[in-house]
Amino acid sequence: MAYDSNTMYNAGNILQGMSRISEPEIAEVLHMSEDVQRFRVLMMKYECAISEVRTKLEVLNRDMSIKNERNPFESIKSRLKTPTSIHDKLMRRGLPLSYDSIVENLTDIAGVRVICSFVDDIYSLADCLVAQDDIRVIRRKDYLKEPKENGYRSLHLIIEVPVFLSEDKEWMTVEVQFRTIAMDFWASLEHKMKYKKEIRNLESVSEEMRYAAELINQLDHRMTQIREKIDYV
Ligand code: 0O2
């Protein structure tokens, strides 16, 4: 499921999100007819966790934009993994299709993607987010410092946030990806490549993608240098 940039996250939207997942779909795709209700509640909690993280980032955006005279991010997108994607990921990894397996093995059911203009904003924003005392960092993967072989660059954080329910509090896992506008542009094209069954000249297209990723990296750094010159005036 694609990331959605809709910034409105209220109770209505959450219910609307849940109703998108039909019971037969869950039962059929995940082979867990007895756990359908538990699964729906789980997805509701992940949706609330997305909402919490988005709010935290939006608060940081307002605060930092006043202090630094620019917005640390351009946009936020988020998505909840669909039952079909959950099924496919578990199958790909040879893991059981069960409620417990989903909770134990998947850390990206709730996904938030933050698109920044500048690389240094990525680190400032990520540092401010993880410094909050109700955030637990589970994992950090810095594909900016160590890009993937194909040229992919982003900063990934797996975090836990508390979701306060009517009777208890639960820590929910959210994957937060930070990247620049240019890196996002590159990643969406590269993502399309994965879904195309046959690409002619795959080797040379992959090489072009690696070259484009390098150009994007240089452009991102050049833009930061220009911004610093403007800021110094
Ligand atoms: P989708 O459809 O975007 O959700 P994990 O998924 O965390 O259990 P993994 O694969 O080691 O395990 O995590 P990693 O490397 O942090 O990647 C997680 C997500 O980052 C991917 O989710 C993609 O969204 C994105 N990503 C990672 N590598 C690439 C890449 O080379 N190209 C592009 N375009 N995106 C990438 P999914 O589940 O693979 O896909």
CSV table of C-alpha atoms and ligand atoms in Angstrom, one decimal:
chain,number,residue,atom,x,y,z
A,1,MET,CA,0.0,0.0,0.0
A,2,ALA,CA,1.3,3.5,-0.9
A,3,TYR,CA,2.2,6.1,1.6
A,4,ASP,CA,-0.5,8.7,2.0
A,5,SER,CA,0.2,12.4,2.7
A,6,ASN,CA,-3.2,13.1,4.2
A,7,THR,CA,-2.4,15.1,7.3
A,8,MET,CA,-5.9,14.8,8.9
A,9,TYR,CA,-5.9,12.1,11.4
A,10,ASN,CA,-8.9,12.1,13.6
A,11,ALA,CA,-11.2,9.4,15.1
A,12,GLY,CA,-13.3,9.4,11.9
A,13,ASN,CA,-10.3,8.7,9.8
A,14,ILE,CA,-9.2,5.9,12.0
A,15,LEU,CA,-12.5,4.2,11.8
A,16,GLN,CA,-12.6,4.8,8.1
A,17,GLY,CA,-9.2,3.2,7.9
A,18,MET,CA,-10.3,0.1,9.7
A,19,SER,CA,-13.4,-0.3,7.6
A,20,ARG,CA,-11.2,-0.6,4.5
A,21,ILE,CA,-10.0,-4.0,5.8
A,22,SER,CA,-12.8,-6.5,5.3
A,23,GLU,CA,-13.1,-9.6,7.6
A,24,PRO,CA,-13.1,-12.1,4.7
A,25,GLU,CA,-10.0,-10.5,3.4
A,26,ILE,CA,-8.2,-10.8,6.7
A,27,ALA,CA,-9.3,-14.3,7.3
A,28,GLU,CA,-8.6,-15.4,3.8
A,29,VAL,CA,-5.3,-13.7,3.4
A,30,LEU,CA,-3.9,-14.4,6.8
A,31,HIS,CA,-5.6,-17.7,7.5
A,32,MET,CA,-6.6,-16.6,10.9
A,33,SER,CA,-10.4,-16.7,11.1
A,34,GLU,CA,-10.4,-16.9,14.9
A,35,ASP,CA,-8.1,-13.9,15.3
A,36,VAL,CA,-9.9,-11.5,13.0
A,37,GLN,CA,-11.2,-9.3,15.9
A,38,ARG,CA,-7.8,-9.3,17.6
A,39,PHE,CA,-6.2,-8.3,14.3
A,40,ARG,CA,-8.6,-5.4,13.8
A,41,VAL,CA,-7.8,-4.1,17.2
A,42,LEU,CA,-4.1,-4.5,16.5
A,43,MET,CA,-4.4,-2.5,13.3
A,44,MET,CA,-6.4,0.2,15.1
A,45,LYS,CA,-3.5,0.5,17.6
A,46,TYR,CA,-1.0,0.8,14.8
A,47,GLU,CA,-3.1,3.5,13.3
A,48,CYS,CA,-3.2,5.4,16.6
A,49,ALA,CA,0.6,5.0,16.8
A,50,ILE,CA,1.0,6.5,13.3
A,51,SER,CA,-1.2,9.4,14.5
A,52,GLU,CA,1.0,9.9,17.6
A,53,VAL,CA,4.2,10.0,15.6
A,54,ARG,CA,2.8,12.4,13.0
A,55,THR,CA,1.6,14.8,15.7
A,56,LYS,CA,5.1,14.7,17.4
A,57,LEU,CA,6.7,15.5,14.0
A,58,GLU,CA,4.3,18.2,13.2
A,59,VAL,CA,4.9,19.9,16.6
A,60,LEU,CA,8.7,19.7,16.0
A,61,ASN,CA,8.1,21.2,12.6
A,62,ARG,CA,6.4,24.2,14.0
A,63,ASP,CA,8.9,24.7,16.8
A,64,MET,CA,12.0,24.3,14.6
A,65,SER,CA,10.5,26.4,11.8
A,66,ILE,CA,10.3,29.4,14.2
A,67,LYS,CA,13.8,28.8,15.5
A,68,ASN,CA,15.5,28.1,12.2
A,69,GLU,CA,13.3,30.2,9.9
A,70,ARG,CA,12.6,27.2,7.7
A,71,ASN,CA,10.5,24.0,7.9
A,72,PRO,CA,12.6,21.0,8.8
A,73,PHE,CA,10.4,18.8,6.6
A,74,GLU,CA,8.4,19.4,3.4
A,75,SER,CA,5.8,16.7,3.9
A,76,ILE,CA,4.9,13.6,5.9
A,77,LYS,CA,3.3,10.5,4.4
A,78,SER,CA,2.1,7.4,6.3
A,79,ARG,CA,0.6,4.0,5.6
A,80,LEU,CA,-0.7,1.0,7.4
A,81,LYS,CA,0.5,-2.3,5.8
A,82,THR,CA,-2.4,-4.2,4.2
A,83,PRO,CA,-3.2,-7.8,5.1
A,84,THR,CA,-2.0,-8.8,1.6
A,85,SER,CA,1.4,-7.1,2.2
A,86,ILE,CA,1.6,-8.6,5.6
A,87,HIS,CA,0.9,-12.0,4.2
A,88,ASP,CA,3.5,-11.6,1.4
A,89,LYS,CA,6.2,-10.4,3.8
A,90,LEU,CA,5.7,-13.3,6.2
A,91,MET,CA,5.7,-15.8,3.3
A,92,ARG,CA,8.9,-14.3,1.8
A,93,ARG,CA,10.6,-14.8,5.1
A,94,GLY,CA,9.2,-18.3,5.7
A,95,LEU,CA,7.5,-17.1,8.9
A,96,PRO,CA,4.1,-18.5,10.2
A,97,LEU,CA,0.9,-16.7,9.2
A,98,SER,CA,-0.5,-16.0,12.7
A,99,TYR,CA,-1.4,-13.1,14.9
A,100,ASP,CA,1.7,-13.7,17.2
A,101,SER,CA,4.0,-14.0,14.2
A,102,ILE,CA,2.9,-10.6,12.9
A,103,VAL,CA,3.4,-8.9,16.3
A,104,GLU,CA,6.8,-10.6,16.9
A,105,ASN,CA,8.3,-10.4,13.4
A,106,LEU,CA,7.0,-7.3,11.6
A,107,THR,CA,8.3,-3.9,12.6
A,108,ASP,CA,6.9,-1.9,9.6
A,109,ILE,CA,3.1,-2.4,9.9
A,110,ALA,CA,2.9,1.3,10.8
A,111,GLY,CA,5.1,3.4,8.5
A,112,VAL,CA,5.8,7.1,8.5
A,113,ARG,CA,7.9,8.8,5.9
A,114,VAL,CA,9.3,12.2,6.4
A,115,ILE,CA,10.5,14.2,3.4
A,116,CYS,CA,13.0,16.9,4.1
A,117,SER,CA,14.7,19.5,1.9
A,118,PHE,CA,18.2,19.2,3.4
A,119,VAL,CA,20.2,16.3,4.8
A,120,ASP,CA,21.1,18.1,8.1
A,121,ASP,CA,17.4,18.6,8.8
A,122,ILE,CA,17.0,14.8,8.7
A,123,TYR,CA,19.5,14.4,11.5
A,124,SER,CA,18.1,17.4,13.6
A,125,LEU,CA,14.6,16.1,13.3
A,126,ALA,CA,15.5,12.5,14.0
A,127,ASP,CA,17.6,13.5,17.0
A,128,CYS,CA,14.8,15.7,18.5
A,129,LEU,CA,12.3,12.8,18.0
A,130,VAL,CA,14.3,10.1,19.7
A,131,ALA,CA,15.2,12.5,22.5
A,132,GLN,CA,11.6,12.6,23.7
A,133,ASP,CA,11.1,10.6,26.9
A,134,ASP,CA,8.1,8.6,25.6
A,135,ILE,CA,10.0,7.3,22.6
A,136,ARG,CA,12.0,4.0,22.6
A,137,VAL,CA,14.5,3.4,19.8
A,138,ILE,CA,14.5,-0.2,18.8
A,139,ARG,CA,16.8,0.1,15.7
A,140,ARG,CA,18.5,2.7,13.6
A,141,LYS,CA,19.7,2.1,10.0
A,142,ASP,CA,21.6,4.9,8.5
A,143,TYR,CA,21.5,4.4,4.7
A,144,LEU,CA,22.7,8.0,4.3
A,145,LYS,CA,26.1,7.2,5.8
A,146,GLU,CA,26.1,3.7,4.3
A,147,PRO,CA,24.0,3.6,1.2
A,148,LYS,CA,22.7,0.3,-0.1
A,149,GLU,CA,24.5,-1.3,-3.1
A,150,ASN,CA,21.7,-0.1,-5.5
A,151,GLY,CA,22.2,3.6,-4.3
A,152,TYR,CA,19.2,3.7,-1.9
A,153,ARG,CA,19.7,6.4,0.8
A,154,SER,CA,17.4,7.2,3.8
A,155,LEU,CA,17.6,7.2,7.6
A,156,HIS,CA,15.4,4.5,9.1
A,157,LEU,CA,14.3,4.4,12.7
A,158,ILE,CA,12.3,1.6,14.3
A,159,ILE,CA,10.7,3.2,17.4
A,160,GLU,CA,8.0,2.4,19.9
A,161,VAL,CA,5.5,4.9,21.1
A,162,PRO,CA,2.9,4.5,23.8
A,163,VAL,CA,-0.8,4.4,22.8
A,164,PHE,CA,-3.2,5.2,25.6
A,165,LEU,CA,-6.3,3.1,25.4
A,166,SER,CA,-9.4,3.2,27.6
A,167,GLU,CA,-8.1,0.5,29.9
A,168,ASP,CA,-4.4,0.3,29.4
A,169,LYS,CA,-1.3,1.7,27.6
A,170,GLU,CA,0.5,-0.2,24.9
A,171,TRP,CA,3.9,0.4,23.2
A,172,MET,CA,3.5,0.1,19.5
A,173,THR,CA,6.2,-0.2,16.9
A,174,VAL,CA,6.5,2.4,14.0
A,175,GLU,CA,9.0,2.5,11.2
A,176,VAL,CA,10.0,6.1,10.4
A,177,GLN,CA,11.9,6.8,7.2
A,178,PHE,CA,13.6,10.1,6.7
A,179,ARG,CA,14.9,11.2,3.2
A,180,THR,CA,15.3,14.3,1.1
A,181,ILE,CA,12.9,15.3,-1.7
A,182,ALA,CA,15.5,14.1,-4.3
A,183,MET,CA,16.1,10.8,-2.5
A,184,ASP,CA,12.3,10.2,-2.4
A,185,PHE,CA,12.0,10.9,-6.1
A,186,TRP,CA,14.7,8.3,-6.7
A,187,ALA,CA,13.2,5.7,-4.3
A,188,SER,CA,9.8,5.9,-5.9
A,189,LEU,CA,11.2,5.2,-9.4
A,190,GLU,CA,13.4,2.4,-7.9
A,191,HIS,CA,10.3,0.9,-6.1
A,192,LYS,CA,8.5,0.8,-9.5
A,193,MET,CA,11.4,-1.3,-10.9
A,194,LYS,CA,10.7,-3.9,-8.3
A,195,TYR,CA,7.2,-4.4,-9.4
A,196,LYS,CA,7.9,-4.5,-13.1
A,197,LYS,CA,8.3,-8.1,-14.0
A,198,GLU,CA,10.5,-7.7,-17.0
A,199,ILE,CA,12.8,-4.8,-17.5
A,200,ARG,CA,14.9,-4.7,-20.7
A,201,ASN,CA,18.6,-4.1,-20.1
A,202,LEU,CA,18.1,-4.5,-16.3
A,203,GLU,CA,21.9,-4.3,-15.7
A,204,SER,CA,22.3,-1.0,-17.5
A,205,VAL,CA,19.1,0.5,-15.9
A,206,SER,CA,20.4,-0.5,-12.5
A,207,GLU,CA,23.8,1.1,-13.3
A,208,GLU,CA,21.9,4.3,-14.4
A,209,MET,CA,20.0,4.3,-11.1
A,210,ARG,CA,23.3,4.0,-9.1
A,211,TYR,CA,24.7,6.9,-11.1
A,212,ALA,CA,21.5,9.0,-10.6
A,213,ALA,CA,21.7,8.2,-6.8
A,214,GLU,CA,25.2,9.6,-6.8
A,215,LEU,CA,24.2,12.8,-8.6
A,216,ILE,CA,21.3,13.2,-6.2
A,217,ASN,CA,23.8,12.9,-3.3
A,218,GLN,CA,26.0,15.6,-4.8
A,219,LEU,CA,23.0,17.8,-5.5
A,220,ASP,CA,21.7,17.5,-1.9
A,221,HIS,CA,25.2,18.5,-0.6
A,222,ARG,CA,25.5,21.4,-3.0
A,223,MET,CA,22.0,22.7,-2.0
A,224,THR,CA,23.1,22.6,1.7
A,225,GLN,CA,26.2,24.6,0.9
A,226,ILE,CA,24.2,27.2,-1.1
A,227,ARG,CA,21.7,27.5,1.8
A,228,GLU,CA,24.5,28.0,4.3
A,229,LYS,CA,25.8,30.9,2.1
A,230,ILE,CA,22.4,32.4,2.0
A,231,ASP,CA,21.9,32.0,5.8
A,232,TYR,CA,25.2,33.8,6.5
A,233,VAL,CA,24.2,37.0,4.8
B,1,0O2,P1,7.3,-1.2,1.3
B,1,0O2,O1,6.4,-1.6,0.2
B,1,0O2,O2,7.9,0.2,1.0
B,1,0O2,O3,6.8,-1.4,2.7
B,1,0O2,P2,12.2,-4.8,7.7
B,1,0O2,O4,11.3,-4.4,6.6
B,1,0O2,O5,12.6,-3.6,8.6
B,1,0O2,O6,11.7,-5.9,8.5
B,1,0O2,P3,14.5,-4.7,6.0
B,1,0O2,O7,14.1,-5.0,4.6
B,1,0O2,O8,15.9,-5.1,6.4
B,1,0O2,O9,13.6,-5.3,7.1
B,1,0O2,O10,14.4,-3.2,6.3
B,1,0O2,P4,14.9,-1.9,5.6
B,1,0O2,O11,16.2,-2.1,4.9
B,1,0O2,O12,15.0,-0.9,6.8
B,1,0O2,O13,13.8,-1.5,4.6
B,1,0O2,C1,12.5,-1.3,5.0
B,1,0O2,C2,11.8,-0.4,4.0
B,1,0O2,O14,12.7,0.6,3.5
B,1,0O2,C3,11.3,-1.1,2.8
B,1,0O2,O15,10.0,-1.7,3.0
B,1,0O2,C4,11.2,0.1,1.8
B,1,0O2,O16,10.0,0.9,2.1
B,1,0O2,C5,12.4,0.9,2.1
B,1,0O2,N1,13.6,0.4,1.3
B,1,0O2,C6,14.6,-0.3,1.8
B,1,0O2,N2,15.5,-0.5,0.8
B,1,0O2,C7,15.0,0.0,-0.3
B,1,0O2,C8,15.5,0.1,-1.6
B,1,0O2,O17,16.5,-0.4,-2.0
B,1,0O2,N3,14.7,0.8,-2.5
B,1,0O2,C9,13.5,1.4,-2.2
B,1,0O2,N4,12.8,2.0,-3.1
B,1,0O2,N5,13.0,1.3,-0.9
B,1,0O2,C10,13.7,0.6,0.0
B,1,0O2,P5,9.5,-2.9,2.2
B,1,0O2,O18,8.7,-3.7,3.1
B,1,0O2,O19,10.6,-3.5,1.4
B,1,0O2,O20,8.6,-2.2,1.1
